[in-house]
CSV table of C-alpha atoms and ligand atoms in Angstrom, one decimal:
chain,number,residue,atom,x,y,z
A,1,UNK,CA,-109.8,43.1,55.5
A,2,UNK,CA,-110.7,41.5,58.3
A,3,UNK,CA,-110.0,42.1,62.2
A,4,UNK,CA,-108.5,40.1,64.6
A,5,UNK,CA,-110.4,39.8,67.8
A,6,UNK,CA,-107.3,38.8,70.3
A,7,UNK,CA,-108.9,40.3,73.0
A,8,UNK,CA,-112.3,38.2,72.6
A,9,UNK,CA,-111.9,34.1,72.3
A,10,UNK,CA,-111.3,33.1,68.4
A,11,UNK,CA,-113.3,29.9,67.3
A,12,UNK,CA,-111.8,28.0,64.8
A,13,UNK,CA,-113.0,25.1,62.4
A,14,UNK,CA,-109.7,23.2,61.9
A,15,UNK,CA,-109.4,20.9,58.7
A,16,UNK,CA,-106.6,18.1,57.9
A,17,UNK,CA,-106.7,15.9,54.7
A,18,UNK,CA,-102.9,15.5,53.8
A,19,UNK,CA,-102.5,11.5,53.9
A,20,UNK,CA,-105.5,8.9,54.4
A,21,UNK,CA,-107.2,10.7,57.8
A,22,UNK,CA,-110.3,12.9,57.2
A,23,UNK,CA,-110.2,14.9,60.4
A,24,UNK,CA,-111.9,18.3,61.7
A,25,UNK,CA,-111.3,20.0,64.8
A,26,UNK,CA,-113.5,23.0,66.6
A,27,UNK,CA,-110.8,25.2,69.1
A,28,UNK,CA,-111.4,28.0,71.6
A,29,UNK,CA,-108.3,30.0,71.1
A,30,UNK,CA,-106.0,26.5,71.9
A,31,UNK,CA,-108.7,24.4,73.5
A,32,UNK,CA,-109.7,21.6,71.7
A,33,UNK,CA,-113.8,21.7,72.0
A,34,UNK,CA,-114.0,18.9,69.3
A,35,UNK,CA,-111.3,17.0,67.1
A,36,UNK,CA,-113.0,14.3,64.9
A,37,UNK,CA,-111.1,11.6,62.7
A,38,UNK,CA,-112.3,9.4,60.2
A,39,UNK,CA,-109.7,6.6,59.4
A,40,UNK,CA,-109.8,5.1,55.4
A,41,UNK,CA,-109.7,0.9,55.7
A,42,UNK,CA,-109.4,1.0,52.3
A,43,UNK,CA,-105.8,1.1,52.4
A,44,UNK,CA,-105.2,-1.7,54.2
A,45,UNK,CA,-105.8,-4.2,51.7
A,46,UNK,CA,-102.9,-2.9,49.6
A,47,UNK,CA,-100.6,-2.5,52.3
A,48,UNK,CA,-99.8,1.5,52.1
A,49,UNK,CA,-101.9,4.6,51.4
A,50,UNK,CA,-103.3,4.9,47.5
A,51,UNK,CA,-103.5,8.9,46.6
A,52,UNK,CA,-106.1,8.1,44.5
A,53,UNK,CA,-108.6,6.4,46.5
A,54,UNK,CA,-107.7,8.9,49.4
A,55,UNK,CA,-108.7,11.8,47.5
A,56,UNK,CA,-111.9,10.2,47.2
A,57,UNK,CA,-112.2,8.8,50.6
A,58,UNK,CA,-111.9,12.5,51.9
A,59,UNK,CA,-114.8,13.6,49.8
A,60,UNK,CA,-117.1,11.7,51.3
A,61,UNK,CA,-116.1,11.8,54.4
A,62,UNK,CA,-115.5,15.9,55.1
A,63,UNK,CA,-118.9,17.2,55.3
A,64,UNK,CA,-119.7,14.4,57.8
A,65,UNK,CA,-116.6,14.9,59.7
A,66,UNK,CA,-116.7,19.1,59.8
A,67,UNK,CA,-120.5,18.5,60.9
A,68,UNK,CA,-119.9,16.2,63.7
A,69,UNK,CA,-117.1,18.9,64.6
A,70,UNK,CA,-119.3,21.6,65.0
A,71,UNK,CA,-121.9,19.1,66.7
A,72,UNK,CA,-119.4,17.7,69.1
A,73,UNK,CA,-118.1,21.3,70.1
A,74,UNK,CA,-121.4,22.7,70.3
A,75,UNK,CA,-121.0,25.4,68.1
A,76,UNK,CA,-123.0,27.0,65.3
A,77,UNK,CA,-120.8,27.8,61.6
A,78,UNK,CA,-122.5,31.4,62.3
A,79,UNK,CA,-120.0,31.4,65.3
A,80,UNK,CA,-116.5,30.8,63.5
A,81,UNK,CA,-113.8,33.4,63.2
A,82,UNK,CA,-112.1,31.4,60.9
A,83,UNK,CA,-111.4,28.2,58.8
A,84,UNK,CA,-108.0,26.7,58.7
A,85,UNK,CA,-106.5,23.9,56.5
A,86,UNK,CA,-103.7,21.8,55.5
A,87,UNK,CA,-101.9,23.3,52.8
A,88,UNK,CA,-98.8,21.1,52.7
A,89,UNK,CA,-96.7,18.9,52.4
A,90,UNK,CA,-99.0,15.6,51.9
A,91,UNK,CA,-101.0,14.4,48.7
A,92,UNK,CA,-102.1,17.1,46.7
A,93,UNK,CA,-105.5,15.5,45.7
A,94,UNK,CA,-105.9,14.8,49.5
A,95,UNK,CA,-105.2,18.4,50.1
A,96,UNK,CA,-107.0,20.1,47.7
A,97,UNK,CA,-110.1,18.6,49.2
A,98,UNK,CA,-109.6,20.3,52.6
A,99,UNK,CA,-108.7,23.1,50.8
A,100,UNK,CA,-111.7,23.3,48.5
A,101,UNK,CA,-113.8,22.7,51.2
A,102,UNK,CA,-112.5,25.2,53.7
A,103,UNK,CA,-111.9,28.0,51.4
A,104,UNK,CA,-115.8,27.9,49.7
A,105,UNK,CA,-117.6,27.2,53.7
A,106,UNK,CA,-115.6,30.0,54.6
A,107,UNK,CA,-116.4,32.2,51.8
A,108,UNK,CA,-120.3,31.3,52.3
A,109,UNK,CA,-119.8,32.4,56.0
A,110,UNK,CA,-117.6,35.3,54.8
A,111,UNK,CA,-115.0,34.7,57.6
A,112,UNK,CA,-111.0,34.0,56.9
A,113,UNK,CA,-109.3,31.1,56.0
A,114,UNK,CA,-105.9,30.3,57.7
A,115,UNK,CA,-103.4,28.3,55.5
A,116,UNK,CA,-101.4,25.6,57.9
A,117,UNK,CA,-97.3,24.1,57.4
A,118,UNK,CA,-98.3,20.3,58.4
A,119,UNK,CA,-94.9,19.9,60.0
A,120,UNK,CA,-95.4,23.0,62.0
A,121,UNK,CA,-99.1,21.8,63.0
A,122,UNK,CA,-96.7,18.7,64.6
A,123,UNK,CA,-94.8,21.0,66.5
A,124,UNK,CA,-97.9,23.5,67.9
A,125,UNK,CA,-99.4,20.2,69.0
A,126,UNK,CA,-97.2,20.7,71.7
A,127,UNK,CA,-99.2,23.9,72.5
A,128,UNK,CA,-102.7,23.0,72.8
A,129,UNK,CA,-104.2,23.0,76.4
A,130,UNK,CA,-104.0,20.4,79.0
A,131,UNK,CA,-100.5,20.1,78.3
A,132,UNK,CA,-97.5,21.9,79.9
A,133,UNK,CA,-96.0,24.4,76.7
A,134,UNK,CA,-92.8,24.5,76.3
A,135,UNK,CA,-90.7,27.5,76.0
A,136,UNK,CA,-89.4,29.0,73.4
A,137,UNK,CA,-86.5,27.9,72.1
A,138,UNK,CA,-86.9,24.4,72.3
A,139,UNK,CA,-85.6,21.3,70.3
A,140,UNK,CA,-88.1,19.7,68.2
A,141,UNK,CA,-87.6,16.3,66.8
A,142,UNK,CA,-90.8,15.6,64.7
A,143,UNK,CA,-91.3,11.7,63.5
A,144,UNK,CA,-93.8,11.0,60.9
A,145,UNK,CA,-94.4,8.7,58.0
A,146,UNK,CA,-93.0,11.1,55.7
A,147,UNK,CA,-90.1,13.4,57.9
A,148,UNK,CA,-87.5,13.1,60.5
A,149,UNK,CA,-86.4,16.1,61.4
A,150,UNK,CA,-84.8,18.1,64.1
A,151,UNK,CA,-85.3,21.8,64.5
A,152,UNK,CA,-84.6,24.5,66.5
A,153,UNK,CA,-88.4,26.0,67.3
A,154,UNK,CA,-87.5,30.0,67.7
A,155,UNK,CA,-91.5,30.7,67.9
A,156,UNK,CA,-94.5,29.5,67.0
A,157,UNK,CA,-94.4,30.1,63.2
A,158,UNK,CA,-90.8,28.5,62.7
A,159,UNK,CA,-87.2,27.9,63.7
A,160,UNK,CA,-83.9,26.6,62.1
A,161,UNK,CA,-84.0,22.6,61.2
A,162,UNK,CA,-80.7,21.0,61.9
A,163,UNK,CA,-81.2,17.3,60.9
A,164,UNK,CA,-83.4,15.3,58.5
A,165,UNK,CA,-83.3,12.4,56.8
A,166,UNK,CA,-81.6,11.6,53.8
A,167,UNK,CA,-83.5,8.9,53.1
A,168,UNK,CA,-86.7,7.3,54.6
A,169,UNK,CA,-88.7,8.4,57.5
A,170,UNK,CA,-88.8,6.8,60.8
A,171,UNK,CA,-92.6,5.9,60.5
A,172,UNK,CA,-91.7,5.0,57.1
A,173,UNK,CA,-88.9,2.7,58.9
A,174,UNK,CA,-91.5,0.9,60.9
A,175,UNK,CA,-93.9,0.9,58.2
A,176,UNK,CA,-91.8,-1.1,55.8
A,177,UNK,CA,-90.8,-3.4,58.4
A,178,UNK,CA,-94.0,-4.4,59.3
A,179,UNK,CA,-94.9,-5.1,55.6
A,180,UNK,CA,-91.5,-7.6,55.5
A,181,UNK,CA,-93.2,-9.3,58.3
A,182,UNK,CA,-97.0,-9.6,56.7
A,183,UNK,CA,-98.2,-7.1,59.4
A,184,UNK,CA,-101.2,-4.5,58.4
A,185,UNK,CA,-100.1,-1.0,57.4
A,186,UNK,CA,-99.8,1.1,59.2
A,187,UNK,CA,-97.6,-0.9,60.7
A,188,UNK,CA,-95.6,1.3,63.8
A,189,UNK,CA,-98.7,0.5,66.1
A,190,UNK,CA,-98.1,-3.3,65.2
A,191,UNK,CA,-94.7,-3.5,65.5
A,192,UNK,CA,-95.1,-1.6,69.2
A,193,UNK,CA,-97.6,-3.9,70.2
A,194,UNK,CA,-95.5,-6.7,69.4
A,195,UNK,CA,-91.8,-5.3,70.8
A,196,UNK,CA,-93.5,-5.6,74.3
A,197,UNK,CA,-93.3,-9.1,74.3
A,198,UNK,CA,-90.2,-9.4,72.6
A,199,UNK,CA,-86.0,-9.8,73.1
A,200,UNK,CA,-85.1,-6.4,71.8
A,201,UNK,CA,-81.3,-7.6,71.4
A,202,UNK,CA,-81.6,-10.6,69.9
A,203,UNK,CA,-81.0,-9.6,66.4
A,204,UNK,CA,-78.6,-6.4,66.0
A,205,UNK,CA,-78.4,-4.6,62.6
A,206,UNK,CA,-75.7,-2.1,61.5
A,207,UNK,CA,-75.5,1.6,62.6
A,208,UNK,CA,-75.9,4.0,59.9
A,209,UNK,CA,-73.1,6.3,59.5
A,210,UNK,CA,-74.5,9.8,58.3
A,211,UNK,CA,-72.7,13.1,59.0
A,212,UNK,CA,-73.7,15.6,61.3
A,213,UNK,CA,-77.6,15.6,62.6
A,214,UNK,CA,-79.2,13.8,59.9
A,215,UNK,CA,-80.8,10.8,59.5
A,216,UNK,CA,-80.7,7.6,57.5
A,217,UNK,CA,-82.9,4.5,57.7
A,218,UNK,CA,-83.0,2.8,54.3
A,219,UNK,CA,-79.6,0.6,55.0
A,220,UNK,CA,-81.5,-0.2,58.5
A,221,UNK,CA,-84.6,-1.6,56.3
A,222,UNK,CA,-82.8,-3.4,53.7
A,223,UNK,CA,-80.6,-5.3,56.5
A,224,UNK,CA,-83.9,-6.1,57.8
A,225,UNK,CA,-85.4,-7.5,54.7
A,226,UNK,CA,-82.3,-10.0,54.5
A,227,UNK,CA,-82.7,-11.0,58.1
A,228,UNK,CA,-85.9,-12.3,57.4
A,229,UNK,CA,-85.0,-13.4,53.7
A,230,UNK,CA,-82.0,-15.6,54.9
A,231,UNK,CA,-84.5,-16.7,58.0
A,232,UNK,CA,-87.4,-18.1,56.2
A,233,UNK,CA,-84.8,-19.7,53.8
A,234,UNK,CA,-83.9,-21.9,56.6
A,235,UNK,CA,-87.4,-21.9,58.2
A,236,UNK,CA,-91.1,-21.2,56.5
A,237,UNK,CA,-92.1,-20.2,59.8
A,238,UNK,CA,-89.0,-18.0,61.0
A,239,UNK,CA,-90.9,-14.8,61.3
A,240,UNK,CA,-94.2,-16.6,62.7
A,241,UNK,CA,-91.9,-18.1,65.7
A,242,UNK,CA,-89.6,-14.8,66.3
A,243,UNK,CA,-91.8,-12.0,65.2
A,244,UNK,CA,-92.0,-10.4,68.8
A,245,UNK,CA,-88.0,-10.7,68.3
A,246,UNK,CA,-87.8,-9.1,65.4
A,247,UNK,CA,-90.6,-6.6,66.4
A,248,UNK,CA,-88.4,-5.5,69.5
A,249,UNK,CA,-84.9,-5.2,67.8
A,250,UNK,CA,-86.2,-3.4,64.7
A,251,UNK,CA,-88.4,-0.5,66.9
A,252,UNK,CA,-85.0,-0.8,69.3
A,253,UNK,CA,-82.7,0.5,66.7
A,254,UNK,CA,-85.2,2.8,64.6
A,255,UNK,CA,-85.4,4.6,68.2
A,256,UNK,CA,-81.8,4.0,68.9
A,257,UNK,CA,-80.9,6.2,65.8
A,258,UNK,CA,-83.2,9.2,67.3
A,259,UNK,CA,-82.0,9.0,71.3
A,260,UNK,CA,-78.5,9.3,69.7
A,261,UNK,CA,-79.5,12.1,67.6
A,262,UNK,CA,-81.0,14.0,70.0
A,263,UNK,CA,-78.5,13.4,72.3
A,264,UNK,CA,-76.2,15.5,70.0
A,265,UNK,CA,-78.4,17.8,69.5
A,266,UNK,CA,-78.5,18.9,72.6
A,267,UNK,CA,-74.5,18.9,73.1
A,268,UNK,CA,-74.4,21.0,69.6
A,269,UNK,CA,-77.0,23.8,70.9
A,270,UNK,CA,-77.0,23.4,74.5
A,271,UNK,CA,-81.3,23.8,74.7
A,272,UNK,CA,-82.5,21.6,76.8
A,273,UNK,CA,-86.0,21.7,76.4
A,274,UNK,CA,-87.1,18.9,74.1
A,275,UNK,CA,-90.3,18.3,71.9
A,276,UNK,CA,-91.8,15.4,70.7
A,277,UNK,CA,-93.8,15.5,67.5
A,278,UNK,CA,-95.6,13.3,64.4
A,279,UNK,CA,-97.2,10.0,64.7
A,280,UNK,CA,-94.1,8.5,65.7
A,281,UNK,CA,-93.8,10.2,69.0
A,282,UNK,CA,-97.0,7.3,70.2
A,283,UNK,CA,-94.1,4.9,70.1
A,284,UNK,CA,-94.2,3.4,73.7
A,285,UNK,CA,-90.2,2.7,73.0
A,286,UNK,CA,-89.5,6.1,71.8
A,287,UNK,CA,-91.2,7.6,74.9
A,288,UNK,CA,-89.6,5.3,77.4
A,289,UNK,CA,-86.4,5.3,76.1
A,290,UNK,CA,-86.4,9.2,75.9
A,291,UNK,CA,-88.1,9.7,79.2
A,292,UNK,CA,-84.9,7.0,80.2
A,293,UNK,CA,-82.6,9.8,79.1
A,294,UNK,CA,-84.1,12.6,80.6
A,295,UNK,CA,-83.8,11.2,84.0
A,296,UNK,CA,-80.1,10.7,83.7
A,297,UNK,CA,-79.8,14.3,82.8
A,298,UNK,CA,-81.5,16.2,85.2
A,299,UNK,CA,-81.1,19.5,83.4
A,300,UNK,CA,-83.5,18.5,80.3
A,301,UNK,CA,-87.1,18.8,80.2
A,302,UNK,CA,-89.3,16.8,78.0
A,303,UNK,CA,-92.4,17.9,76.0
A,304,UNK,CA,-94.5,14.6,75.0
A,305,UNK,CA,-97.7,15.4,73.0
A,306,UNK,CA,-101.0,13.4,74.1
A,307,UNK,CA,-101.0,10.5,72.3
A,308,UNK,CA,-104.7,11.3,70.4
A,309,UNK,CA,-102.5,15.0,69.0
A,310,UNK,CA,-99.6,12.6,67.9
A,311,UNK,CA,-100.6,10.8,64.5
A,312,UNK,CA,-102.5,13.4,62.0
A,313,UNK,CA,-105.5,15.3,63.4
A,314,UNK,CA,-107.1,18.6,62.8
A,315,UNK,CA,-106.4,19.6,66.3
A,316,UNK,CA,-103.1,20.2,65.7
A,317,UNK,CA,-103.9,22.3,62.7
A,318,UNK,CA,-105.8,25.0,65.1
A,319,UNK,CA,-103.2,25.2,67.3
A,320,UNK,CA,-101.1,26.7,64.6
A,321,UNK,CA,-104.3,28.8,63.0
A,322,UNK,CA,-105.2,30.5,66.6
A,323,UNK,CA,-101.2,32.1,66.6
A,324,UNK,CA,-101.5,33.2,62.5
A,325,UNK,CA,-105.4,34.5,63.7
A,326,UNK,CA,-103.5,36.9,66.3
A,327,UNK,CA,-100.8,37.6,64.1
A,328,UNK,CA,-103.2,38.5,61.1
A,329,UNK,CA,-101.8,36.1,58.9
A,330,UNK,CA,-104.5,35.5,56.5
A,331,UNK,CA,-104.2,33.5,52.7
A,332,UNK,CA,-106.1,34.3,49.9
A,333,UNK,CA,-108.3,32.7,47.6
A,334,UNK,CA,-106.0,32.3,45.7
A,335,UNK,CA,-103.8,30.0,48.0
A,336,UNK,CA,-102.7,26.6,46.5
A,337,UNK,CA,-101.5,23.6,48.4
A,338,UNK,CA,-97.8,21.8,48.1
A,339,UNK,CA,-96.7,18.2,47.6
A,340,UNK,CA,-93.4,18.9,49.2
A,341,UNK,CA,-91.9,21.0,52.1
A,342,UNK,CA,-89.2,24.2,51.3
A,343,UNK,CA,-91.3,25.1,48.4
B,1,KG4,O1,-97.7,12.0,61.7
B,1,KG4,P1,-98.4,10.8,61.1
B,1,KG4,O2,-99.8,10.4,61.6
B,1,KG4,O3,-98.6,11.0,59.6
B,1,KG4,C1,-97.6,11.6,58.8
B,1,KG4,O4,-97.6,12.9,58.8
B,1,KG4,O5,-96.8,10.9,58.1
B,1,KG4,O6,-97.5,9.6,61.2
B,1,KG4,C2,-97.8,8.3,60.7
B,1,KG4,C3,-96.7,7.4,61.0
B,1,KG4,C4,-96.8,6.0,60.4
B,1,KG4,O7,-95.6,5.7,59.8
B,1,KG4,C5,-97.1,5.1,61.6
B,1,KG4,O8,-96.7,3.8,61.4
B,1,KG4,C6,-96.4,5.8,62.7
B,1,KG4,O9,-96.6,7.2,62.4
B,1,KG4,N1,-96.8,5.4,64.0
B,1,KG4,C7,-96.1,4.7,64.9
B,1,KG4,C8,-96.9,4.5,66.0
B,1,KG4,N2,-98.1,5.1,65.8
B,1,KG4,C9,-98.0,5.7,64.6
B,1,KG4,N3,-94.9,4.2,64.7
B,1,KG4,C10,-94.4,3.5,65.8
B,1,KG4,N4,-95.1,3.3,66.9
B,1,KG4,C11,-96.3,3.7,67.1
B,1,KG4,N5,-97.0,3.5,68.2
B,2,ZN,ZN1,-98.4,14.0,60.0
């Protein structure tokens, strides 16, 4: 049984390892002392993440990382309340090195561990320090390389989701472009660098018709891929002399998709207090254009993460382990992590 010291500051040792990012994180209550990421290059020679060689990648990279964690936030293992991880969803080998790792450290230290939704670590991002919080309810749209959701955030441990997709992911949307056009995975970054310099309506593609809040991207993808089929079939060099075209009307109607959505959203629930989660929330379009539609409605309020908490990072992982530290909310031992979310 442990106790939870709310009235004293809680310093947590935050761990991530769902996809291809090693990264550990040292927080005072929601202040980020320390948030260390070590990318895996190994990936990009085969254009998308391999679970296999990121299970081991994250092996040799966590003790390093956790270290320079500590090192970074100046704080002695003796000192932690706590040790938090990613259970799910991501790739189970990736996750059950985190979760190895944090549940035997934390059993040497004989401290709690703190089991951590990776979608709802998106969210909480929202709440660690230096950032206005929003308050509860709010709309969250959360934008990764594996979800597109919308939900309803009733606290910080959950809330209703009222749109996902049906199909692929934005980031997963930008990704798969990117690798149409020969760029590096992962390829949103790419493509956002690249849409600066380009014509964003020069090519148009069709608008997916999906009922109600959800999402769709897979028809948006495959129109793509015959754009540039038919293209180079006419020209070898058709993407080389319109990629910053292409680049800009592809990120123009991935994001065109998700102002429309939220746009409803709002109408259908009338909050109008709006999050911005996942990796894809760095997307300079995405903010712009969003930011663009909060000024002509002067009643919402936007909630932008800092771009370092919006792709995966243990950060974000604390935030959610300092509001289930207060709350008690232990796991066990015993605790196993999950592929897939709505277990
Ligand atoms: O949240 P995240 O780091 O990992 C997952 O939980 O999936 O999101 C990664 C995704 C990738 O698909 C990546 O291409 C996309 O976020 N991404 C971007 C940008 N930065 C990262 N997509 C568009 N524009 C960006 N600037
Ligand atoms: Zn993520």
């Amino acid at each position: 049984m442990y106790l939870c010291a709310a009235m004293e500051d809680v310093l947590i040792l935050a761990i991530e390892s769902s996809c291809d990012d090693t990264s550990a994180a040292v927080l005072r209550n929601t202040e980020v002392l320390s948030n260390v990421i070590a990318g895996q290059d190994i990936h990009r020679e085969f254009g998308g993440v391999v679970p296999e060689l990121a299970s081991r990648a994250h092996q040799q990279n966590i003790v390093p990382v956790v270290d320079a964690a500590l090192k970074k936030a100046g704080v002695l293992r003796e000192q932690l309340h706590c040790i938090a991880f990613t259970r799910g969803p991501g790739l189970l080998g990736s996750l059950l090195v985190g979760t190895a790792f944090a549940k035997s450290m934390a059993l040497g230290l004989g401290i709690p561990i703190i089991d951590v939704d990776h979608m709802r670590a998106h969210i909480m991002a929202l709440f660690l320090d230096g950032q206005e919080k929003p308050e509860f309810p709010f709309l969250c749209l959360t934008v990764s390389g594996g979800h597109t959701q919308i939900e309803i955030v009733r606290d910080a441990f959950g809330g209703e989701i009222i749109g996902r997709t049906i199909d692929d992911a934005a980031g997963e949307a930008f990704d798969k472009a990117a690798k149409i056009m020969g760029l590096p995975y992962p390829g949103g970054p790419e493509i956002d660098k690249l849409a600066k310099q380009g014509n964003s309506s020069r090519f148009a593609f069709p608008v997916p018709s999906v009922p109600g809040l959800d999402f769709s991207y897979s028809g948006l993808k495959t129109s793509f891929l015959y754009l540039v089929r038919d293209g180079l079939a006419v020209d070898p060099e058709f993407i080389e002399k319109n990629c910053a075209d292409l680049a800009a009307s592809i990120q123009a109607s991935i994001v065109g998709i998700i102002l429309q959505r939220i746009e409803q959203a709002v109408r259908q629930t009338g909050i109008t207090r709006i999050g911005l989660a996942g990796g894809v929330s760095a997307n300079s379009g995405l903010r712009d254009g969003l930011s663009e539609l909060a000024r002509k409605e002067d009643d919402w309020k936007l909630y932008i993460p800092k771009f370092s908490y919006t792709t995966d990072n243990a950060a974000m992982i604390g935030a959610v382990a300092y509001y289930k530290y207060l709350a008690g909310q232990f796991a066990s031992q015993e605790t196993a992590p999950y592929s897939r979310q709505n277990r």
